[in-house]
Short mmCIF file of C-alpha atoms in Angstrom, two decimals:
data_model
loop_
_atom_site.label_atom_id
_atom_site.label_comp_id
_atom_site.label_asym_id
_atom_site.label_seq_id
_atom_site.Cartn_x
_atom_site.Cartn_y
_atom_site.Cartn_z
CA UNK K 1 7.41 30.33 168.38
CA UNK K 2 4.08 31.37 167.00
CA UNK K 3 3.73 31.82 163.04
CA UNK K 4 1.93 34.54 161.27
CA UNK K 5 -1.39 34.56 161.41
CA UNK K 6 -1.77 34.60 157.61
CA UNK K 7 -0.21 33.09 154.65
CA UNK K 8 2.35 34.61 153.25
CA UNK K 9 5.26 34.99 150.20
CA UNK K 10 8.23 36.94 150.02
CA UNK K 11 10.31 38.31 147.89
CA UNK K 12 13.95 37.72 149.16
CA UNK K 13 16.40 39.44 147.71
CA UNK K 14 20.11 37.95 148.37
CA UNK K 15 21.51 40.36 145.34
CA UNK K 16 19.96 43.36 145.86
CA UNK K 17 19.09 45.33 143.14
CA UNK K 18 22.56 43.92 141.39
CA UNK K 19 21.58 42.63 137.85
CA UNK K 20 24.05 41.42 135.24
CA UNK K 21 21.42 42.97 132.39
CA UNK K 22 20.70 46.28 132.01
CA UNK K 23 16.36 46.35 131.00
CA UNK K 24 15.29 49.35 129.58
CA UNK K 25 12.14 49.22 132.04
CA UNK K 26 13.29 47.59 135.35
CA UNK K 27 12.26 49.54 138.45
CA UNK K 28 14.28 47.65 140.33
CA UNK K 29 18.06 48.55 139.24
CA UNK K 30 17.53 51.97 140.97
CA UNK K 31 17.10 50.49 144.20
CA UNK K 32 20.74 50.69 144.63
CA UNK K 33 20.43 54.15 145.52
CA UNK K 34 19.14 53.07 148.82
CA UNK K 35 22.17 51.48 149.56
CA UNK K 36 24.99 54.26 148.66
CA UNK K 37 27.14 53.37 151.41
CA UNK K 38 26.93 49.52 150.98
CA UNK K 39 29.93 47.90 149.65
CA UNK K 40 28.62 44.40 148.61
CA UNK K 41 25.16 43.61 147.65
CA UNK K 42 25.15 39.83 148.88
CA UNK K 43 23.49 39.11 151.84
CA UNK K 44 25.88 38.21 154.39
CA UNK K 45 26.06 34.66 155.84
CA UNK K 46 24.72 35.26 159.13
CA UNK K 47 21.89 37.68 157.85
CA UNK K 48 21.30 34.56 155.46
CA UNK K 49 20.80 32.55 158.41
CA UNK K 50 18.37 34.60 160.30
CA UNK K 51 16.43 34.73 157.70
CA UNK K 52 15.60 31.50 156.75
CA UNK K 53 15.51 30.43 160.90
CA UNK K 54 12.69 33.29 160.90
CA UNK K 55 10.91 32.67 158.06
CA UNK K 56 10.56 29.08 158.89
CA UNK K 57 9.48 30.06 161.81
CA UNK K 58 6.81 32.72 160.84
CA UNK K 59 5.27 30.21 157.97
CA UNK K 60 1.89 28.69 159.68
CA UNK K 61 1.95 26.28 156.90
CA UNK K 62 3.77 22.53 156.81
CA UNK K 63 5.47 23.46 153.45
CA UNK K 64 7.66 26.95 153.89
CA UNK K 65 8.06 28.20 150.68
CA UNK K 66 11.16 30.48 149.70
CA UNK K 67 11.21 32.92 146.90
CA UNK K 68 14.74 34.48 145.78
CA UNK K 69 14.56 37.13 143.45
CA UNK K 70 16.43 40.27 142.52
CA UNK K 71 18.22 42.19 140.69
CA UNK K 72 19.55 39.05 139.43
CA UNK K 73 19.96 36.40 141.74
CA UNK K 74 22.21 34.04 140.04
CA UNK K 75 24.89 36.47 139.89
CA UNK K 76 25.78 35.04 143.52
CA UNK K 77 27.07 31.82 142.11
CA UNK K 78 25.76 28.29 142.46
CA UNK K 79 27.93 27.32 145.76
CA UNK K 80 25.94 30.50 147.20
CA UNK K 81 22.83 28.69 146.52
CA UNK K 82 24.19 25.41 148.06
CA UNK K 83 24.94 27.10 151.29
CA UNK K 84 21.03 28.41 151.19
CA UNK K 85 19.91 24.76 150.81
CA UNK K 86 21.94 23.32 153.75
CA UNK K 87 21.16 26.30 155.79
CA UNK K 88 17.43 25.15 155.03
CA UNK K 89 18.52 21.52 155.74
CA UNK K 90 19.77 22.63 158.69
CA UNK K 91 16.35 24.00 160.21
CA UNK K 92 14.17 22.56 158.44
CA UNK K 93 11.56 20.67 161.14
CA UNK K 94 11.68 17.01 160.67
CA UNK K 95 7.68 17.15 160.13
CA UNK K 96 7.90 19.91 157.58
CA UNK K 97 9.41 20.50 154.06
CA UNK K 98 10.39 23.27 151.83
CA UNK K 99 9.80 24.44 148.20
CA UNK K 100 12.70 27.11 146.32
CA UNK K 101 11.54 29.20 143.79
CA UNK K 102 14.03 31.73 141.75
CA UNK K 103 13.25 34.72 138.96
CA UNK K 104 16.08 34.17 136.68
CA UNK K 105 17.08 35.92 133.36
CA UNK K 106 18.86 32.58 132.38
CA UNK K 107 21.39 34.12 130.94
CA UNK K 108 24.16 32.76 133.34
CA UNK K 109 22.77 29.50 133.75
CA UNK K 110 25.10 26.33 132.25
CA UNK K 111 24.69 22.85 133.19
CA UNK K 112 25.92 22.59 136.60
CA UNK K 113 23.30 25.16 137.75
CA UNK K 114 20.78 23.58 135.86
CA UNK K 115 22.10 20.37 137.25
CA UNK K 116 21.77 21.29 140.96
CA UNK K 117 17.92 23.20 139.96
CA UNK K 118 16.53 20.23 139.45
CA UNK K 119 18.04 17.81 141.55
CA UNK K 120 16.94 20.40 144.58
CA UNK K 121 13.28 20.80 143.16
CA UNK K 122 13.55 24.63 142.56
CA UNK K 123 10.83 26.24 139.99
CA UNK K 124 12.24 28.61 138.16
CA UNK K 125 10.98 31.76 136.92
CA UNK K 126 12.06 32.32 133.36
CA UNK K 127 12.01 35.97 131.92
CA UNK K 128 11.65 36.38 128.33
CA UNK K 129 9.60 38.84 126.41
CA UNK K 130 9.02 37.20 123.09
CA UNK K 131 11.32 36.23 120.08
CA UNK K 132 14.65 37.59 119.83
CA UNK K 133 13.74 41.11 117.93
CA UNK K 134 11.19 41.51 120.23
CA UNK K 135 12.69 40.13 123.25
CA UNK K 136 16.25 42.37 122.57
CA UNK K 137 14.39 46.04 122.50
CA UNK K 138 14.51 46.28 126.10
CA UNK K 139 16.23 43.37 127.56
CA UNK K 140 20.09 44.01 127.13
CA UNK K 141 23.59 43.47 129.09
CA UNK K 142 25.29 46.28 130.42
CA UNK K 143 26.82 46.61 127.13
CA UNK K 144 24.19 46.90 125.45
CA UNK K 145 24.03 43.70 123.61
CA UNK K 146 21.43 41.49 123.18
CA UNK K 147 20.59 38.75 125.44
CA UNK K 148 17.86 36.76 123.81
CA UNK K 149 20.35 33.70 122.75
CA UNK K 150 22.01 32.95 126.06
CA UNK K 151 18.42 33.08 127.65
CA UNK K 152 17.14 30.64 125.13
CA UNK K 153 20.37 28.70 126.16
CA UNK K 154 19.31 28.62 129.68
CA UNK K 155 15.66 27.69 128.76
CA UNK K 156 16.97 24.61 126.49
CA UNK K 157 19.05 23.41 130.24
CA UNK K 158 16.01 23.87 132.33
CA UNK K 159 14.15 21.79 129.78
CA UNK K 160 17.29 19.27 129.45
CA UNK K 161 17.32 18.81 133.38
CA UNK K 162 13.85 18.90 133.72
CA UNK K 163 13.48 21.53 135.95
CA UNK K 164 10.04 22.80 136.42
CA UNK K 165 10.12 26.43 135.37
CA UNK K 166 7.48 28.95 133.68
CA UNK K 167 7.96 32.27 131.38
CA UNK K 168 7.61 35.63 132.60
CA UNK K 169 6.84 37.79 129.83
CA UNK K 170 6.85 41.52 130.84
CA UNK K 171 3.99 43.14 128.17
CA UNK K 172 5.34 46.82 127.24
CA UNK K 173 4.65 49.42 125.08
CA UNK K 174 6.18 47.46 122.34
CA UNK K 175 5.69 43.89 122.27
CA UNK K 176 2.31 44.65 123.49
CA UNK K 177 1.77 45.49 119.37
CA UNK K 178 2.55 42.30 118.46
CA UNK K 179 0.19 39.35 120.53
CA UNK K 180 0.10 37.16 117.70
CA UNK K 181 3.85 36.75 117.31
CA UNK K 182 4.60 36.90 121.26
CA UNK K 183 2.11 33.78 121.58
CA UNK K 184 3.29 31.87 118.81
CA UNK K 185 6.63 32.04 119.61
CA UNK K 186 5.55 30.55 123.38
CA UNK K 187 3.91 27.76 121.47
CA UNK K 188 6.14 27.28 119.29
CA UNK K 189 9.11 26.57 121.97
CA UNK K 190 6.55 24.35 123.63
CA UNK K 191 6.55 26.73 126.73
CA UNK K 192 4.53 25.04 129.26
CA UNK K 193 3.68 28.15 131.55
CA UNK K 194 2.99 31.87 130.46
CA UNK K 195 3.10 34.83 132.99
CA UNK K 196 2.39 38.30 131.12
CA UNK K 197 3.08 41.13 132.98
CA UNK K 198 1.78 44.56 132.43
CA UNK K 199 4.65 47.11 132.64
CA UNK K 200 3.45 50.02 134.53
CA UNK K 201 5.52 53.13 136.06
CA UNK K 202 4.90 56.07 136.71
CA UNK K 203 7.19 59.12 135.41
CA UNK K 204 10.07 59.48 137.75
CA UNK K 205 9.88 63.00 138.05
CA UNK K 206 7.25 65.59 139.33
CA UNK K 207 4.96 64.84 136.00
CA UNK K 208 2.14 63.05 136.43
CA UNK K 209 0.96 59.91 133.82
CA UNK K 210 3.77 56.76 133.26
CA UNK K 211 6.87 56.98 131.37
CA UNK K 212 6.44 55.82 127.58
CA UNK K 213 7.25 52.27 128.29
CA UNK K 214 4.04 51.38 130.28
CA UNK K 215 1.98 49.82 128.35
CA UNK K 216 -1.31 51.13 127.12
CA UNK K 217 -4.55 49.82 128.84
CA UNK K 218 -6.31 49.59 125.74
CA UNK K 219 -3.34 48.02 123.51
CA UNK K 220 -2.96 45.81 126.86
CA UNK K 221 -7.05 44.82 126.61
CA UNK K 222 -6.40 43.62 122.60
CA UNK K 223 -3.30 41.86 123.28
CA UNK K 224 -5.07 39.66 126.13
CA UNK K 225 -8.21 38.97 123.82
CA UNK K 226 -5.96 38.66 120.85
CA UNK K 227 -3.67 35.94 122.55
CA UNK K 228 -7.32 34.28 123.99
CA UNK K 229 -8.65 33.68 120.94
CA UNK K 230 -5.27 31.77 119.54
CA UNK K 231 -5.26 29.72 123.12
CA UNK K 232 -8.53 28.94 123.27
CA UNK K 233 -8.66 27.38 119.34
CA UNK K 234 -6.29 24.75 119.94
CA UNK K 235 -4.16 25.31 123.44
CA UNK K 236 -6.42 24.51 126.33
CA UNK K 237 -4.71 21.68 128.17
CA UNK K 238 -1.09 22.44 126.63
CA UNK K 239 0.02 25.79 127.56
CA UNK K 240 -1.00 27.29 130.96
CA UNK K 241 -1.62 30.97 130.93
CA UNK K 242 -1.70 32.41 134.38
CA UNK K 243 -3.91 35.33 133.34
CA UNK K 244 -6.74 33.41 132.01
CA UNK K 245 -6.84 31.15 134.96
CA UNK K 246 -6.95 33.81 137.11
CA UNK K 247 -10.44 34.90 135.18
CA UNK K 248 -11.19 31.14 135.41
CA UNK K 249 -11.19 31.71 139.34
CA UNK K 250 -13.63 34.66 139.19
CA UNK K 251 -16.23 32.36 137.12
CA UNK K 252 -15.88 29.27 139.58
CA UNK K 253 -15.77 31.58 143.17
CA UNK K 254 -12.41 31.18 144.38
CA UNK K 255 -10.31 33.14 145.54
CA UNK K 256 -7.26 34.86 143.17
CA UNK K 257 -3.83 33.24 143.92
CA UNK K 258 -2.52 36.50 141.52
CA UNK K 259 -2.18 39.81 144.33
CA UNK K 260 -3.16 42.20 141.99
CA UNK K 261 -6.50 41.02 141.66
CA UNK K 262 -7.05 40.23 145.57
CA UNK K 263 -9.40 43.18 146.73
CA UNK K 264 -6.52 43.78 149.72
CA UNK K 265 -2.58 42.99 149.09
CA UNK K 266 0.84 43.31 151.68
CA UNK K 267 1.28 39.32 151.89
CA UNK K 268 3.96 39.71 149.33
CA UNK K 269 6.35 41.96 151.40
CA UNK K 270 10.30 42.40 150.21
CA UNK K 271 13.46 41.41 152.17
CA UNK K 272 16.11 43.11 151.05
CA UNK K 273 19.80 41.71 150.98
CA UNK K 274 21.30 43.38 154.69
CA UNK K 275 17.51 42.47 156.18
CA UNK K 276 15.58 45.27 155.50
CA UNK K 277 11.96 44.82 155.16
CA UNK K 278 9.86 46.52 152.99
CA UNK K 279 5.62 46.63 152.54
CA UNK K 280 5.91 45.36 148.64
CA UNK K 281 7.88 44.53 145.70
CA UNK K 282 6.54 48.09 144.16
CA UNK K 283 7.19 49.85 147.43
CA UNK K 284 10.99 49.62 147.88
CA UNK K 285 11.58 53.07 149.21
CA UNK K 286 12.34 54.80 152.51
CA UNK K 287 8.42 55.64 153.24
CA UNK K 288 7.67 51.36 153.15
CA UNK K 289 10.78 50.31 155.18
CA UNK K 290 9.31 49.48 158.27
CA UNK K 291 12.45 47.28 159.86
CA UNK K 292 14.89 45.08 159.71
CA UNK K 293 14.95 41.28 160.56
CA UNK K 294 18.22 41.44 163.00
CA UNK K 295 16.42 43.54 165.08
CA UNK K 296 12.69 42.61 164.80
CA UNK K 297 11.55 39.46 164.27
CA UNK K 298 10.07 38.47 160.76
CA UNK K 299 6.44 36.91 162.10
CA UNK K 300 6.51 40.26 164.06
CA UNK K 301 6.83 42.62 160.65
CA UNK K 302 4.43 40.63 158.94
CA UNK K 303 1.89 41.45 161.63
CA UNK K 304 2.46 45.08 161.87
CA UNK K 305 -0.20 47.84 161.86
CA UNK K 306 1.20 49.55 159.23
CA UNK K 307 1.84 46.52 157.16
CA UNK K 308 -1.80 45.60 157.25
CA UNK K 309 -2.83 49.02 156.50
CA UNK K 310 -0.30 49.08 153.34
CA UNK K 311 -2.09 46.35 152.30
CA UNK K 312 -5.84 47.15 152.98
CA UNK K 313 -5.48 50.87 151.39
CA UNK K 314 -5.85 48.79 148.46
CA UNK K 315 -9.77 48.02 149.10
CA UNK K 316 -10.44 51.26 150.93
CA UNK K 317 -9.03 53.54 148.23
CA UNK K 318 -11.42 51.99 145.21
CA UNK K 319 -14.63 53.45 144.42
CA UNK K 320 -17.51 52.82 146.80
CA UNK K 321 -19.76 50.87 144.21
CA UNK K 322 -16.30 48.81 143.64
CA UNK K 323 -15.71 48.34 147.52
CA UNK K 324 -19.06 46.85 148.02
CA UNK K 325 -18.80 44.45 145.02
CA UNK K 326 -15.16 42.90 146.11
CA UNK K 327 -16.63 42.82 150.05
CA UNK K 328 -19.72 40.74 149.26
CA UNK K 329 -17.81 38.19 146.59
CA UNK K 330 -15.23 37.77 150.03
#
């Protein structure tokens, strides 16, 4: 079978939307409303299947790379996880390998995940918004208690099994106030990767603007140059910051590995937990489904017209003067 003419990542959601946290800002959570008929969020064994026969068969590259995100992912269990790496086992080509990579909260990770993370080679994604009074604002069970501590317990068993992992720090309206103390705390846990991630929504009703939790492009422009200055004095070399090596890549010509600051996006499409396929993370919604793996084939959504459009409306929607700059750097 013939792969997809491009590279590609996606965002494979064996949970659904089903989180064991209840974020004050997650877009994602309300994606169960898709599904109001649905009776289990995990995707079912042979769904599980086709999708990892297709997508090693749409990936034009020797090393397929999985991504399982959420919701909350880990809520599946760990012998869930086993079956995905012997299903991979199972097709993997013998002149090909594969990477795992899973967002996590941490907060149901103990030893015997951590255990079977690294001895798999998984890179974990590590959400965590700052020090615990920061960090517990937003990011709370379904009780509404704070999470903070059992994440830091999960971060101290990634570190124990040495699992490769980085932090995904999700910059709101609140934390965004505080750069200095969000950075420090990453250095001072000896975090060896830093995602920040503007939060941006937009109202969920008729109104126009983004609900109060987005954070402020301003406030966002400070806490960047803020957190610079600290990681420039004495960090360079010890603490990666994803940001800043994306600007790095604008100063030496190359081309962004980050999709919101390609000039044209939709190689980062969603497969949602009964096979749906959707045009984007942002995009889970009834206008962006455009199939479903058991009856089209996955290198066959990746290459549709509307896919590609989804993803060059980014380009041809910017200002002309804009358009003309990203075209002649590419």
């Amino acid at each position: 079978m013939t792969g997809a003419s491009h590279e590609f990542q996606i965002f494979t959601k064996p949970a659904g939307p089903i989180c064991n946290l209840n974020c004050h800002y997650c877009y994602y959570l309300k994606k169960e409303q898709l599904y109001p008929e649905s009776e289990s969020f995990c995707m079912p064994d042979d769904v599980l299947e086709q999708y990892i026969v297709q997508h090693i068969n749409a990936c034009p590259e020797s090393l397929i790379r999985f991504s399982w995100h959420g919701g909350e992912p880990t809520v599946l269990g760990l012998d869930y996880f086993r079956k995905i790496v012997s299903l991979q086992r199972k097709h993997k080509p013998c002149n090909r390998s594969i990477a795992n990579g899973i967002q996590t909260n941490g907060t149901l990770l103990d030893d015997e995940w951590c255990r079977f993370l690294g001895a798999e080679g998984f890179a974990v994604g590590l959400s965590l918004d700052g020090p615990q009074e920061i960090h517990d604002r937003y990011r709370r069970n379904k009780d509404r208690k704070p999470t903070h501590e059992k994440t830091m317990r999960g971060y101290e068993l990634l570190r124990k099994y040495k699992v490769y992992f980085d932090m995904l720090c999700v910059v709101n309206s609140y934390n965004v106030q505080y750069p200095t103390r969000v950075y420090q705390f990453f250095r001072q846990i000896e975090a060896p990767y830093v995602s920040f991630l503007p939060m941006v929504e937009a109202k969920s009703n008729a109104e126009s603007g983004v609900n109060p939790l987005t954070v402020p492009d301003e406030a966002w422009g400070t806490f960047l140059c803020t957190i610079f200055d600290e990681w420039v004095s004495r960090d360079i070399g010890q603490i990666k910051v994803q940001i800043f090596e994306e600007a790095a890549r604008t100063a030496f010509g190359q081309e962004h590995s980050l999709c919101i600051f390609r000039p044209t996006c939709g190689d980062i499409p969603v497969v949602e937990h009964n096979g749906d396929f959707f045009s984007c993370d942002h995009f889970v919604d009834a206008e962006h489904r455009l199939g479903n793996i058991r009856e089209t084939q996955l290198v066959d959504l990746l290459e549709l017209p509307a896919q590609r459009a989804f993803g060059q409306a980014k380009l041809d929607t910017l200002p002309r003067i804009v358009q003309k700059g990203e075209r002649d750097r590419y």
